[in-house]
CSV table of N, CA and C in Angstrom, one decimal:
chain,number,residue,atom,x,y,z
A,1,UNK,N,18.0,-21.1,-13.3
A,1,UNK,CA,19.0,-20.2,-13.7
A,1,UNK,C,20.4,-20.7,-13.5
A,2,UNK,N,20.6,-21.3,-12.6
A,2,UNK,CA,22.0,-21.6,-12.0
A,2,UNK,C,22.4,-22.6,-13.2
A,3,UNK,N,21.4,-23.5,-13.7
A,3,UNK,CA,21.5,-24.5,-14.2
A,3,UNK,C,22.1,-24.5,-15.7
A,4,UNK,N,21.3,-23.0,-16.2
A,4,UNK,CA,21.5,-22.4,-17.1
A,4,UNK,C,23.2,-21.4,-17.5
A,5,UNK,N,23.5,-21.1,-16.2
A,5,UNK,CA,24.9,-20.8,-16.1
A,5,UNK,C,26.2,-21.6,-16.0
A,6,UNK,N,25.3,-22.8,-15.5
A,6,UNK,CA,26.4,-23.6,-15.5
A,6,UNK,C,26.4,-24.1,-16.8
A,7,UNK,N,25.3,-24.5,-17.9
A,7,UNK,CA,26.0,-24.9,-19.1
A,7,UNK,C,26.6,-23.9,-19.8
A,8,UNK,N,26.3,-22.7,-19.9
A,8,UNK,CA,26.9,-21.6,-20.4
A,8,UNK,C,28.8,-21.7,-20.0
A,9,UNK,N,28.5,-21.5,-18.8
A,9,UNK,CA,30.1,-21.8,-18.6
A,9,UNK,C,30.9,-23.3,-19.5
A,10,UNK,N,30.4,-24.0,-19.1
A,10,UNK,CA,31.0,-25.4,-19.8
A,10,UNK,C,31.3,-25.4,-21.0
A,11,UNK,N,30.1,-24.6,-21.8
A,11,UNK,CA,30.4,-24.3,-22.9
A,11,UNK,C,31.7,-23.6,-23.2
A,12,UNK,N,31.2,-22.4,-23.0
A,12,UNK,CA,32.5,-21.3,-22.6
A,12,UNK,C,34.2,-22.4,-23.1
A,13,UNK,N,34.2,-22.9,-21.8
A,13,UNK,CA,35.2,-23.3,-21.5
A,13,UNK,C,35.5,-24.6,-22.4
A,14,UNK,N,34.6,-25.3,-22.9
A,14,UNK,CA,35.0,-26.3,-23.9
A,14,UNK,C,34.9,-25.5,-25.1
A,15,UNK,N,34.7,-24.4,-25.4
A,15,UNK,CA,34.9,-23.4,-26.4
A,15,UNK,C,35.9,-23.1,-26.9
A,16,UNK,N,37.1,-22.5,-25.3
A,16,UNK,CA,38.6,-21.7,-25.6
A,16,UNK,C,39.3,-22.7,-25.7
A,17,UNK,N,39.2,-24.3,-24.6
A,17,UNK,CA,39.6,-25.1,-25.3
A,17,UNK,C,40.2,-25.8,-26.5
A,18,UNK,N,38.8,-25.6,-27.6
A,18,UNK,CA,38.9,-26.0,-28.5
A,18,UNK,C,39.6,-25.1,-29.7
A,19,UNK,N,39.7,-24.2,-29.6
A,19,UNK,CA,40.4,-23.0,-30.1
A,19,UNK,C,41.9,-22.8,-29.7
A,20,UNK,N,42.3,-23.2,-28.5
A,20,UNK,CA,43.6,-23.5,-27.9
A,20,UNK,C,44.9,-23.6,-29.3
A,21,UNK,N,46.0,-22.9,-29.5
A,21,UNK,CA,47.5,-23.0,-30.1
A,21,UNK,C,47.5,-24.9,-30.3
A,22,UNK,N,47.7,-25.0,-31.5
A,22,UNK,CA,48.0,-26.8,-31.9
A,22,UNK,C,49.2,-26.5,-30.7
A,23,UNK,N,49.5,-27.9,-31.2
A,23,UNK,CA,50.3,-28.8,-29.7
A,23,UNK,C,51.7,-28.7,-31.0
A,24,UNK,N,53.0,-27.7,-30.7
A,24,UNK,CA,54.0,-28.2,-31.6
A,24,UNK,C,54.8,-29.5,-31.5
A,25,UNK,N,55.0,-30.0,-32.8
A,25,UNK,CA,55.5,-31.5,-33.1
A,25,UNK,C,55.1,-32.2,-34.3
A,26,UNK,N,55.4,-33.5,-34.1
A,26,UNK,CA,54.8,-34.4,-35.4
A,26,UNK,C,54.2,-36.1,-35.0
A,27,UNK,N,53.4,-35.7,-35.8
A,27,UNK,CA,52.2,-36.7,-35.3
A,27,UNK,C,52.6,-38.1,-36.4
A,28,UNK,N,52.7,-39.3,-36.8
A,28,UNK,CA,52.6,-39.9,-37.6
A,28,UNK,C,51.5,-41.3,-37.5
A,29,UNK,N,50.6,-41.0,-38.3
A,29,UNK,CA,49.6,-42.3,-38.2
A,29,UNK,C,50.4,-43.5,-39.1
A,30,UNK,N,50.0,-44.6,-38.1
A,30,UNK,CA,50.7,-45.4,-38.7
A,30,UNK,C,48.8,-46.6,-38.5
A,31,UNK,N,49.0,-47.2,-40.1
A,31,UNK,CA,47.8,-48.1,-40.5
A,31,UNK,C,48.2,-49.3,-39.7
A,32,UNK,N,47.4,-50.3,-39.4
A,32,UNK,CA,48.1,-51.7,-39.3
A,32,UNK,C,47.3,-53.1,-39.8
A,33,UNK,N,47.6,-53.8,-40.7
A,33,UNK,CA,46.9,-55.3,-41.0
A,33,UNK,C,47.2,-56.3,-40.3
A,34,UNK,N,46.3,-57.0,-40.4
A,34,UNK,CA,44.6,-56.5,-40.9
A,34,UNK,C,44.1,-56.0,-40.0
A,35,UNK,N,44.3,-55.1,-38.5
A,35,UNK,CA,43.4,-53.8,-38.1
A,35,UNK,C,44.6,-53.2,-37.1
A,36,UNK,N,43.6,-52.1,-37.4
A,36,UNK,CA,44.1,-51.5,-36.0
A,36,UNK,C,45.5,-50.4,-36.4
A,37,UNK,N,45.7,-49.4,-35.5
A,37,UNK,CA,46.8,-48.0,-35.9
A,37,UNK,C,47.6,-47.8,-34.5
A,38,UNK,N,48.2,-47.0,-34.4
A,38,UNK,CA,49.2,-46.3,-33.7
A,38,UNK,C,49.5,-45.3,-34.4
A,39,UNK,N,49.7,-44.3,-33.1
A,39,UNK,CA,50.5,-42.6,-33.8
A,39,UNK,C,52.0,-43.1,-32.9
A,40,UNK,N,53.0,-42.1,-33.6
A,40,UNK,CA,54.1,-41.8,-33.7
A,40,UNK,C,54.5,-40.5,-33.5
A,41,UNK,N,54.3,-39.8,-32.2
A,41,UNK,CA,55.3,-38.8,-32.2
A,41,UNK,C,56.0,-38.1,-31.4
A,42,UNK,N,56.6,-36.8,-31.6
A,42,UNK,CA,57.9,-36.1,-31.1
A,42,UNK,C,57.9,-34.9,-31.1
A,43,UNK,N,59.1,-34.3,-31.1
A,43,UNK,CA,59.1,-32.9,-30.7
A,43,UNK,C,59.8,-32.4,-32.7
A,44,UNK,N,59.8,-31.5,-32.9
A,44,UNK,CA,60.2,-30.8,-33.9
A,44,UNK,C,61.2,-30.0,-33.9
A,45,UNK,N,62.5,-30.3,-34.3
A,45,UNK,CA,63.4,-28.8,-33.7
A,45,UNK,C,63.6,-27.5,-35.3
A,46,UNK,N,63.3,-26.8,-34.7
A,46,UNK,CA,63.7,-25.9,-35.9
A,46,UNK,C,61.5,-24.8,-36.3
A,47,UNK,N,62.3,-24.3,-37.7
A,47,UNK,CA,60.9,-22.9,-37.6
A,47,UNK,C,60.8,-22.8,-38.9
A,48,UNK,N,59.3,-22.4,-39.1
A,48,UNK,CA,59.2,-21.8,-40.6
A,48,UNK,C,59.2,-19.9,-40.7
A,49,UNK,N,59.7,-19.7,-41.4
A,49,UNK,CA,60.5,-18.1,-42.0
A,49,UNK,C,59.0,-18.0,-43.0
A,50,UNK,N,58.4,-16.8,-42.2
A,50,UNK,CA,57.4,-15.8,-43.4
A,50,UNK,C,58.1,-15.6,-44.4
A,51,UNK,N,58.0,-15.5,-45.4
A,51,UNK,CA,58.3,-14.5,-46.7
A,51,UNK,C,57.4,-14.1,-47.5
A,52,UNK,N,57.2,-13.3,-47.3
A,52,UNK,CA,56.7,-12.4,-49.0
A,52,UNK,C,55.0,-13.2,-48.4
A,53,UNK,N,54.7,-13.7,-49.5
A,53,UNK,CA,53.5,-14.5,-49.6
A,53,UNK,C,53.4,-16.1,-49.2
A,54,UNK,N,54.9,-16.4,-49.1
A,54,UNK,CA,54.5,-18.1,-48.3
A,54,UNK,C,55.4,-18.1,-47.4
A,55,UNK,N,56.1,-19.4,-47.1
A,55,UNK,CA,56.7,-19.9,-46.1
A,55,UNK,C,58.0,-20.6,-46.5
A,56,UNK,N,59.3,-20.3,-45.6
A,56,UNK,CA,60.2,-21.5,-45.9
A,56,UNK,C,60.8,-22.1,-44.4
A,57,UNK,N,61.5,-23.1,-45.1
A,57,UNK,CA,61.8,-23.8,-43.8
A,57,UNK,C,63.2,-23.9,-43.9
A,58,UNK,N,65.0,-23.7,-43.7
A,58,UNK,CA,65.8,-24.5,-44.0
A,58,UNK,C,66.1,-26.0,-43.9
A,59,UNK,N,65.5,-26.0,-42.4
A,59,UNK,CA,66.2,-27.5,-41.6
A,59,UNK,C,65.1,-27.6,-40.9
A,60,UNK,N,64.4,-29.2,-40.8
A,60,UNK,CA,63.6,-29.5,-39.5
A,60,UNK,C,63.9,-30.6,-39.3
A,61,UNK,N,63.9,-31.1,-37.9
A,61,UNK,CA,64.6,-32.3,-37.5
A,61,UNK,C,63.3,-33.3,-36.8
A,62,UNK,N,63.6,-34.1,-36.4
A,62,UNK,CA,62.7,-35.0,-35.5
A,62,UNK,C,63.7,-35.8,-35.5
A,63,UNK,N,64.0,-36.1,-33.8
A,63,UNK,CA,65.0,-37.2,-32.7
A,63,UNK,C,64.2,-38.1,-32.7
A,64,UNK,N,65.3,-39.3,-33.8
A,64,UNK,CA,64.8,-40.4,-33.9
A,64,UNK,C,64.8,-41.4,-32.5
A,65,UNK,N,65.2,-41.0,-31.5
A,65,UNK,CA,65.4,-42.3,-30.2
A,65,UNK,C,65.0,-40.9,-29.4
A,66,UNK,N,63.8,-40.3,-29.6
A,66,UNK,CA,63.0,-39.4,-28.7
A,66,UNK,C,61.7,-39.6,-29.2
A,67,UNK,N,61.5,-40.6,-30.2
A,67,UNK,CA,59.9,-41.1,-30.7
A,67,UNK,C,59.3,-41.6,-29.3
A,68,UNK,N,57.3,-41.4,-29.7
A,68,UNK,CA,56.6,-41.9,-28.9
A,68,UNK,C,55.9,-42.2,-29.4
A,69,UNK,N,55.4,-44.2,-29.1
A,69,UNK,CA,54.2,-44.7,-29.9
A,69,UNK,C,53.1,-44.8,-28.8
A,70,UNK,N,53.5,-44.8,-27.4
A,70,UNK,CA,52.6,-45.3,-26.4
A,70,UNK,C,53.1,-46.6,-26.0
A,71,UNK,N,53.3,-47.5,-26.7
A,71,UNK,CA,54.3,-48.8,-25.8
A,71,UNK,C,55.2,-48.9,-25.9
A,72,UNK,N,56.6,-48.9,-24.6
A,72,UNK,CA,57.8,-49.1,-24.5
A,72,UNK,C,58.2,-50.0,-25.7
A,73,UNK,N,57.9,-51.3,-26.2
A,73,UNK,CA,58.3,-52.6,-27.2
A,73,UNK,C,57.8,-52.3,-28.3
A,74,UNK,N,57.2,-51.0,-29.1
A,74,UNK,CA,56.7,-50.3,-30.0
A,74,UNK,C,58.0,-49.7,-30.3
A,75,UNK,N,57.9,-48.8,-29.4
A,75,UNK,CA,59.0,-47.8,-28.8
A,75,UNK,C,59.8,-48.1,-29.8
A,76,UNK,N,60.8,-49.6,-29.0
A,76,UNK,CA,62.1,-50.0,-29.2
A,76,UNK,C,62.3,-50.7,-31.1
A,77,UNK,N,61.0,-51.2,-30.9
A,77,UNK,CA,61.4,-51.8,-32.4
A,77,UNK,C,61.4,-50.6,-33.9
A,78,UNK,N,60.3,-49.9,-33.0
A,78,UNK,CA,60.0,-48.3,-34.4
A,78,UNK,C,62.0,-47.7,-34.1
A,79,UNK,N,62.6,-47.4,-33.5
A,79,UNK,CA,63.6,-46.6,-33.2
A,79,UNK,C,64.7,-47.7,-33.8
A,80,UNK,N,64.2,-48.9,-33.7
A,80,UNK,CA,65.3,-49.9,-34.6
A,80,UNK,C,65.0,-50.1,-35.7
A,81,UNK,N,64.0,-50.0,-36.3
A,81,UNK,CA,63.6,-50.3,-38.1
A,81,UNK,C,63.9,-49.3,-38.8
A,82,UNK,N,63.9,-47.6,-37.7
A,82,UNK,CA,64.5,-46.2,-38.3
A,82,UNK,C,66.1,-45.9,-37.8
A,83,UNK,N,66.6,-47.3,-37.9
A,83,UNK,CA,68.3,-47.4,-37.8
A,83,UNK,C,68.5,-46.0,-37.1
A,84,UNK,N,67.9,-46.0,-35.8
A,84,UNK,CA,68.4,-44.5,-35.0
A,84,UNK,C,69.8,-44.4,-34.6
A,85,UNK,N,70.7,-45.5,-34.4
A,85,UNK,CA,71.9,-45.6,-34.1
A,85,UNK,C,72.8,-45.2,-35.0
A,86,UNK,N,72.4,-44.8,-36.6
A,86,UNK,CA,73.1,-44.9,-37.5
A,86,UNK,C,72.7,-43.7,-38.1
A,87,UNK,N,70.9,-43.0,-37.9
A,87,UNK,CA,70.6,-42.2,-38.7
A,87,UNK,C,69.8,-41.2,-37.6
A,88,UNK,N,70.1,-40.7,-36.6
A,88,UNK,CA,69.7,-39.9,-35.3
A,88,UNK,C,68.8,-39.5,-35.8
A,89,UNK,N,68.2,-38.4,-36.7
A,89,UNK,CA,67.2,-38.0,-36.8
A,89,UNK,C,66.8,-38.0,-38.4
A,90,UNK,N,65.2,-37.6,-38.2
A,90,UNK,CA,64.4,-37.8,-39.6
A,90,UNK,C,64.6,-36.3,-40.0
A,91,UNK,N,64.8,-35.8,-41.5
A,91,UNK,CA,65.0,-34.3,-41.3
A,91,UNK,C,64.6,-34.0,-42.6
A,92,UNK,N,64.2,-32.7,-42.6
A,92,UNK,CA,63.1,-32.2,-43.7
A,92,UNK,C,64.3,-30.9,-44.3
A,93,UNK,N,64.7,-30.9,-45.6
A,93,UNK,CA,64.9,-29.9,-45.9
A,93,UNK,C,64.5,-28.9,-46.9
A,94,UNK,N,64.9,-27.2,-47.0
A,94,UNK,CA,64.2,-26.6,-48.4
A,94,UNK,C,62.9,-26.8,-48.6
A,95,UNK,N,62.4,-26.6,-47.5
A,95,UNK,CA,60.8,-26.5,-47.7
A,95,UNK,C,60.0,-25.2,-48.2
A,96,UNK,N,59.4,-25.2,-48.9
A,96,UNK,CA,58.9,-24.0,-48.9
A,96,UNK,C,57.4,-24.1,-49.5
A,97,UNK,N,56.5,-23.1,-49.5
A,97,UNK,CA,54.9,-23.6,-49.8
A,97,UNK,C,54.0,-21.8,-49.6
A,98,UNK,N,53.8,-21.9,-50.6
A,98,UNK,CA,52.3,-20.7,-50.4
A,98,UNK,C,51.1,-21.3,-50.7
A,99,UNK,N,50.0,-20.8,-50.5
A,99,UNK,CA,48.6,-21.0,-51.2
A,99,UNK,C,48.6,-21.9,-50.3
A,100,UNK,N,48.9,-22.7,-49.3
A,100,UNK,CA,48.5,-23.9,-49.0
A,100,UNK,C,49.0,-25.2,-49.7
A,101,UNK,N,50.1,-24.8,-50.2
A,101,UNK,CA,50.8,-26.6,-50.9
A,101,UNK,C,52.0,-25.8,-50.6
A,102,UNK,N,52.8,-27.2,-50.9
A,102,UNK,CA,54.4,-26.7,-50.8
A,102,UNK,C,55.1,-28.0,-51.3
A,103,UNK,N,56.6,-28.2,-51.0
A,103,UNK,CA,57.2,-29.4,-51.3
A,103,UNK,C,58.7,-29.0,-50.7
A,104,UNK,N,59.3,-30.1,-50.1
A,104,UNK,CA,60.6,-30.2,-49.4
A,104,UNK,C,61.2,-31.4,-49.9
A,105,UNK,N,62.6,-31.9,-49.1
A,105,UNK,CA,63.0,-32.8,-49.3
A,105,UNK,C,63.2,-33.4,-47.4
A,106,UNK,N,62.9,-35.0,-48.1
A,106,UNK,CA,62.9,-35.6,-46.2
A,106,UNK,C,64.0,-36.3,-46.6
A,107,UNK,N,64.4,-36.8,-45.6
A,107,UNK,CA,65.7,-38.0,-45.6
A,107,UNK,C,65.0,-38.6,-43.9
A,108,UNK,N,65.0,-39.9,-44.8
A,108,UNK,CA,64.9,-41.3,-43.4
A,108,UNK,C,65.7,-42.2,-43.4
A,109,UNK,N,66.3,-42.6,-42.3
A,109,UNK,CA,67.1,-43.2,-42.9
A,109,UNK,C,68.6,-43.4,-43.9
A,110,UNK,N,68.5,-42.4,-43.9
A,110,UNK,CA,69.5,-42.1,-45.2
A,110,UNK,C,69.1,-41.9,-46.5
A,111,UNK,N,68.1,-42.1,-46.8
A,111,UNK,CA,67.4,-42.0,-48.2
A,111,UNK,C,66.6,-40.7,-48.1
A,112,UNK,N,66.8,-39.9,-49.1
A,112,UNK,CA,66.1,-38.6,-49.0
A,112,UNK,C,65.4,-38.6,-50.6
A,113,UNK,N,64.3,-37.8,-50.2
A,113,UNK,CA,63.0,-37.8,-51.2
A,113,UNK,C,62.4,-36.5,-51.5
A,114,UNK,N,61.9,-35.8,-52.4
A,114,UNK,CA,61.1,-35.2,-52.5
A,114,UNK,C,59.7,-35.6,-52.1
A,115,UNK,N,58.9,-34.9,-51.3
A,115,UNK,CA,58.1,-34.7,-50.8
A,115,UNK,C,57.1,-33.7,-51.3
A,116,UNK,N,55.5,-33.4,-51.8
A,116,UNK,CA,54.5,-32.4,-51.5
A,116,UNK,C,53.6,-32.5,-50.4
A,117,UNK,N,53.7,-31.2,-49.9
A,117,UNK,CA,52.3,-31.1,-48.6
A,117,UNK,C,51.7,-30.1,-48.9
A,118,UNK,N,50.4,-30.1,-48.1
A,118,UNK,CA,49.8,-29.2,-47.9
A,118,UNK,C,49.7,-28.5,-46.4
A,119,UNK,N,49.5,-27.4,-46.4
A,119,UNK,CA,49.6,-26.8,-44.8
A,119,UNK,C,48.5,-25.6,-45.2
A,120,UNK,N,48.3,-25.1,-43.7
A,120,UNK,CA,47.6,-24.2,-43.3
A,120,UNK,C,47.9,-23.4,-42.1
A,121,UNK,N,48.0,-21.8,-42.3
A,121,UNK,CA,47.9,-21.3,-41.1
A,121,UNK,C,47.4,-21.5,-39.7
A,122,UNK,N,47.6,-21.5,-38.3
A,122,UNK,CA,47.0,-21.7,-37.3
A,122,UNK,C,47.7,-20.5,-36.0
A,123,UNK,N,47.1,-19.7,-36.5
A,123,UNK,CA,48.2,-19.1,-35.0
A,123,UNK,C,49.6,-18.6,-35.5
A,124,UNK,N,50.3,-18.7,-34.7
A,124,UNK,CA,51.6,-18.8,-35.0
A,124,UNK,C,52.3,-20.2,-35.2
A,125,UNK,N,51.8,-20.9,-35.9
A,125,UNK,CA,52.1,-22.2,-36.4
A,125,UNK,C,51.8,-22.3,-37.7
A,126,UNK,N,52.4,-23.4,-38.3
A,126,UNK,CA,52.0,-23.9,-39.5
A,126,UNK,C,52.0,-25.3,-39.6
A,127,UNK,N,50.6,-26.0,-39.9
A,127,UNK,CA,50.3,-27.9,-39.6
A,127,UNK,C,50.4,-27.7,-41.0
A,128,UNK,N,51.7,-28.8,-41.5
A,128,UNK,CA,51.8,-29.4,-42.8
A,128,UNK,C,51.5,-30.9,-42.6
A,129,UNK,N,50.7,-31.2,-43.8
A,129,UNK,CA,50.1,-32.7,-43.8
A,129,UNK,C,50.7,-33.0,-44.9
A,130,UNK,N,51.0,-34.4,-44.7
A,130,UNK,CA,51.3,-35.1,-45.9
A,130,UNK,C,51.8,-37.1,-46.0
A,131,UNK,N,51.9,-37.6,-46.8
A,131,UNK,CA,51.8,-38.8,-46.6
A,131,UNK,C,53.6,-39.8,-47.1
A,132,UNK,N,53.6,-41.0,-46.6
A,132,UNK,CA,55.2,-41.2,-47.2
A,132,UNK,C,54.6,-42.4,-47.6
A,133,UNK,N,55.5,-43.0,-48.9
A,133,UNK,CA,55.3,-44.8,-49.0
A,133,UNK,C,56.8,-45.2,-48.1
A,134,UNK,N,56.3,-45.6,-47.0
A,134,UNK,CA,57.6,-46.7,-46.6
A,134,UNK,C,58.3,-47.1,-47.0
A,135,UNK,N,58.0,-47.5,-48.4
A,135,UNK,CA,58.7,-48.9,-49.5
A,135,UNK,C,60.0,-47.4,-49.9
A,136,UNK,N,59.3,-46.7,-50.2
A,136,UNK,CA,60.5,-45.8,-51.1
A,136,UNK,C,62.2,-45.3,-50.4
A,137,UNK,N,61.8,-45.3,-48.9
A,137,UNK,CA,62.9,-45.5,-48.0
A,137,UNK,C,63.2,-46.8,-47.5
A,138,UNK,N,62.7,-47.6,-48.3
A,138,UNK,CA,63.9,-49.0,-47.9
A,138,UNK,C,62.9,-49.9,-46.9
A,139,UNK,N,61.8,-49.7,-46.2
A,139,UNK,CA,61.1,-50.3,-45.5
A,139,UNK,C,60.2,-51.2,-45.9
A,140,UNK,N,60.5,-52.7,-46.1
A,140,UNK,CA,59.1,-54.0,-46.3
A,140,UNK,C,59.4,-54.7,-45.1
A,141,UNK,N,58.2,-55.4,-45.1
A,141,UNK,CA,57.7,-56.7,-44.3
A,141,UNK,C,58.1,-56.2,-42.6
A,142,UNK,N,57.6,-55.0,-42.4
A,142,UNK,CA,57.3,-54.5,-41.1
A,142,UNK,C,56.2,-55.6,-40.3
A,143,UNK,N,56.6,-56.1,-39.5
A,143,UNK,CA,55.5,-57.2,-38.6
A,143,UNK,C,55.4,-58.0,-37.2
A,144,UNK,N,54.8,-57.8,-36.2
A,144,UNK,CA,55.3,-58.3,-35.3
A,144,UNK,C,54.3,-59.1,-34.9
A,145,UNK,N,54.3,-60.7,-34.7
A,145,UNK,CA,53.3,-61.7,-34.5
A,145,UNK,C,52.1,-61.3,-34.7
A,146,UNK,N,52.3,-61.4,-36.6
A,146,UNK,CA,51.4,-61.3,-37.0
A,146,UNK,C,50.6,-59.9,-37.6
A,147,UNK,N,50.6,-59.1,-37.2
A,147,UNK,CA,50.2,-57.3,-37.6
A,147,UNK,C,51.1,-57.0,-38.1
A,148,UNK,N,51.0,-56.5,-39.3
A,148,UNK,CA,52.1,-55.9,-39.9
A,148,UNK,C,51.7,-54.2,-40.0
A,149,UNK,N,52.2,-53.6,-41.0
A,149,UNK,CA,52.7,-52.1,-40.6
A,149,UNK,C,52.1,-52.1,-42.7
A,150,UNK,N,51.1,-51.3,-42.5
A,150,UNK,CA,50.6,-51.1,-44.0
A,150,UNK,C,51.8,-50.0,-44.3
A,151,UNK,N,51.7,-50.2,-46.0
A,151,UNK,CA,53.2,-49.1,-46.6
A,151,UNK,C,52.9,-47.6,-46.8
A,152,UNK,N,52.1,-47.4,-46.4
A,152,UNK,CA,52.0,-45.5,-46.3
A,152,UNK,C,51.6,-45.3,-44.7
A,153,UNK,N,52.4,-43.8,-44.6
A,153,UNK,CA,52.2,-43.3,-43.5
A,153,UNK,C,51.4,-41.8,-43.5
A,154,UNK,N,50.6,-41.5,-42.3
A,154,UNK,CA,50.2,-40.2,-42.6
A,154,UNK,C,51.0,-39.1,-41.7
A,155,UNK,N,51.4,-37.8,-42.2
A,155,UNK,CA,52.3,-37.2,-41.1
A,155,UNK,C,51.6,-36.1,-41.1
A,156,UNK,N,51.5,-35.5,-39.7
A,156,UNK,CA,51.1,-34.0,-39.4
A,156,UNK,C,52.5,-33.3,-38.3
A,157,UNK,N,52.4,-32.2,-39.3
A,157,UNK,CA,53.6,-31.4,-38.2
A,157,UNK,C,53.1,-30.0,-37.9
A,158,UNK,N,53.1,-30.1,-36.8
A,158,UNK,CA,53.1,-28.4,-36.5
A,158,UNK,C,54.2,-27.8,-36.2
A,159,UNK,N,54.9,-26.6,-36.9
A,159,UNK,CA,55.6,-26.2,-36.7
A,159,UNK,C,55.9,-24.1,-36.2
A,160,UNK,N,56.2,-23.9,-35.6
A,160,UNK,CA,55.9,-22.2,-34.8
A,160,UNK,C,56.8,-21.6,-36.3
A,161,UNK,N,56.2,-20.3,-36.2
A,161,UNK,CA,56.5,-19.6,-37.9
A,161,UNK,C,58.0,-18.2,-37.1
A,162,UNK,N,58.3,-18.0,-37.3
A,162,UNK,CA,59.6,-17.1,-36.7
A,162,UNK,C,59.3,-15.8,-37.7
């Protein structure tokens, strides 16, 4: 019986766990050749506005020299290929999306794009997914002894709905 309570509990508890509010921010998978990945990410400043039946966003930011890849020399080179000294943050504007798609405009860099995602409710959050080609913001021959940096990226953002 005890034995029996105790997986009950564990369960329980890796249950509410997994149910737990997403973690707000932005996640970026980054591929690498020929193996191997790293994520990329940060904090999110800014909210998505209910309306009516979807969502908008005016402004969202991400502090470009507040990224995290997990190595300090990662760190430094990602924050220098995204000209952070010249272009502080990555920023999403005019977003807006119902039904689960949407489309904004990003600027990296200086170069701004239209963008489509898709998102989904969670809570009081909204995780929009969506993908970039590197190339289109000015980025080739990403590489450091040898591994280079494949040309698409995958981005997940969670953001709190206001």
């Amino acid at each position: 019986m005890k034995k029996f309570t105790a997986i009950l509990i564990s369960t329980f508890f890796l249950a509410s766990t997994a149910m737990a509010a997403p973690k707000k921010g932005v996640s970026v998978s980054v591929e690498l050749s020929p193996a191997g990945s790293f994520e990329i990410t940060g904090k999110v400043k800014g909210s998505v506005k209910k309306t009516g039946a979807g969502y908008e966003a005016k402004k969202l930011s991400f502090a470009v020299k507040k990224l995290k890849t997990g190595m300090d020399l990662r760190d430094k080179h990602t924050k220098e290929k995204l000209e952070y000294k010249k272009h502080s943050d990555v920023v999403v504007t005019d977003a807006k999306g119902s039904g689960g798609k949407g489309s904004a405009m990003i600027s990296v860099r200086g170069v701004s794009k239209k963008i489509s995602f898709n998102f989904k409710e969670s809570g009081k959050y909204i995780v929009a997914k969506f993908k970039l080609n590197l190339k289109d913001f000015g980025f080739s021959g990403i590489n450091y002894m040898g591994v280079g940096v494949k040309d698409s990226v995958e981005v997940s953002a969670v953001v709190p709905v206001k």
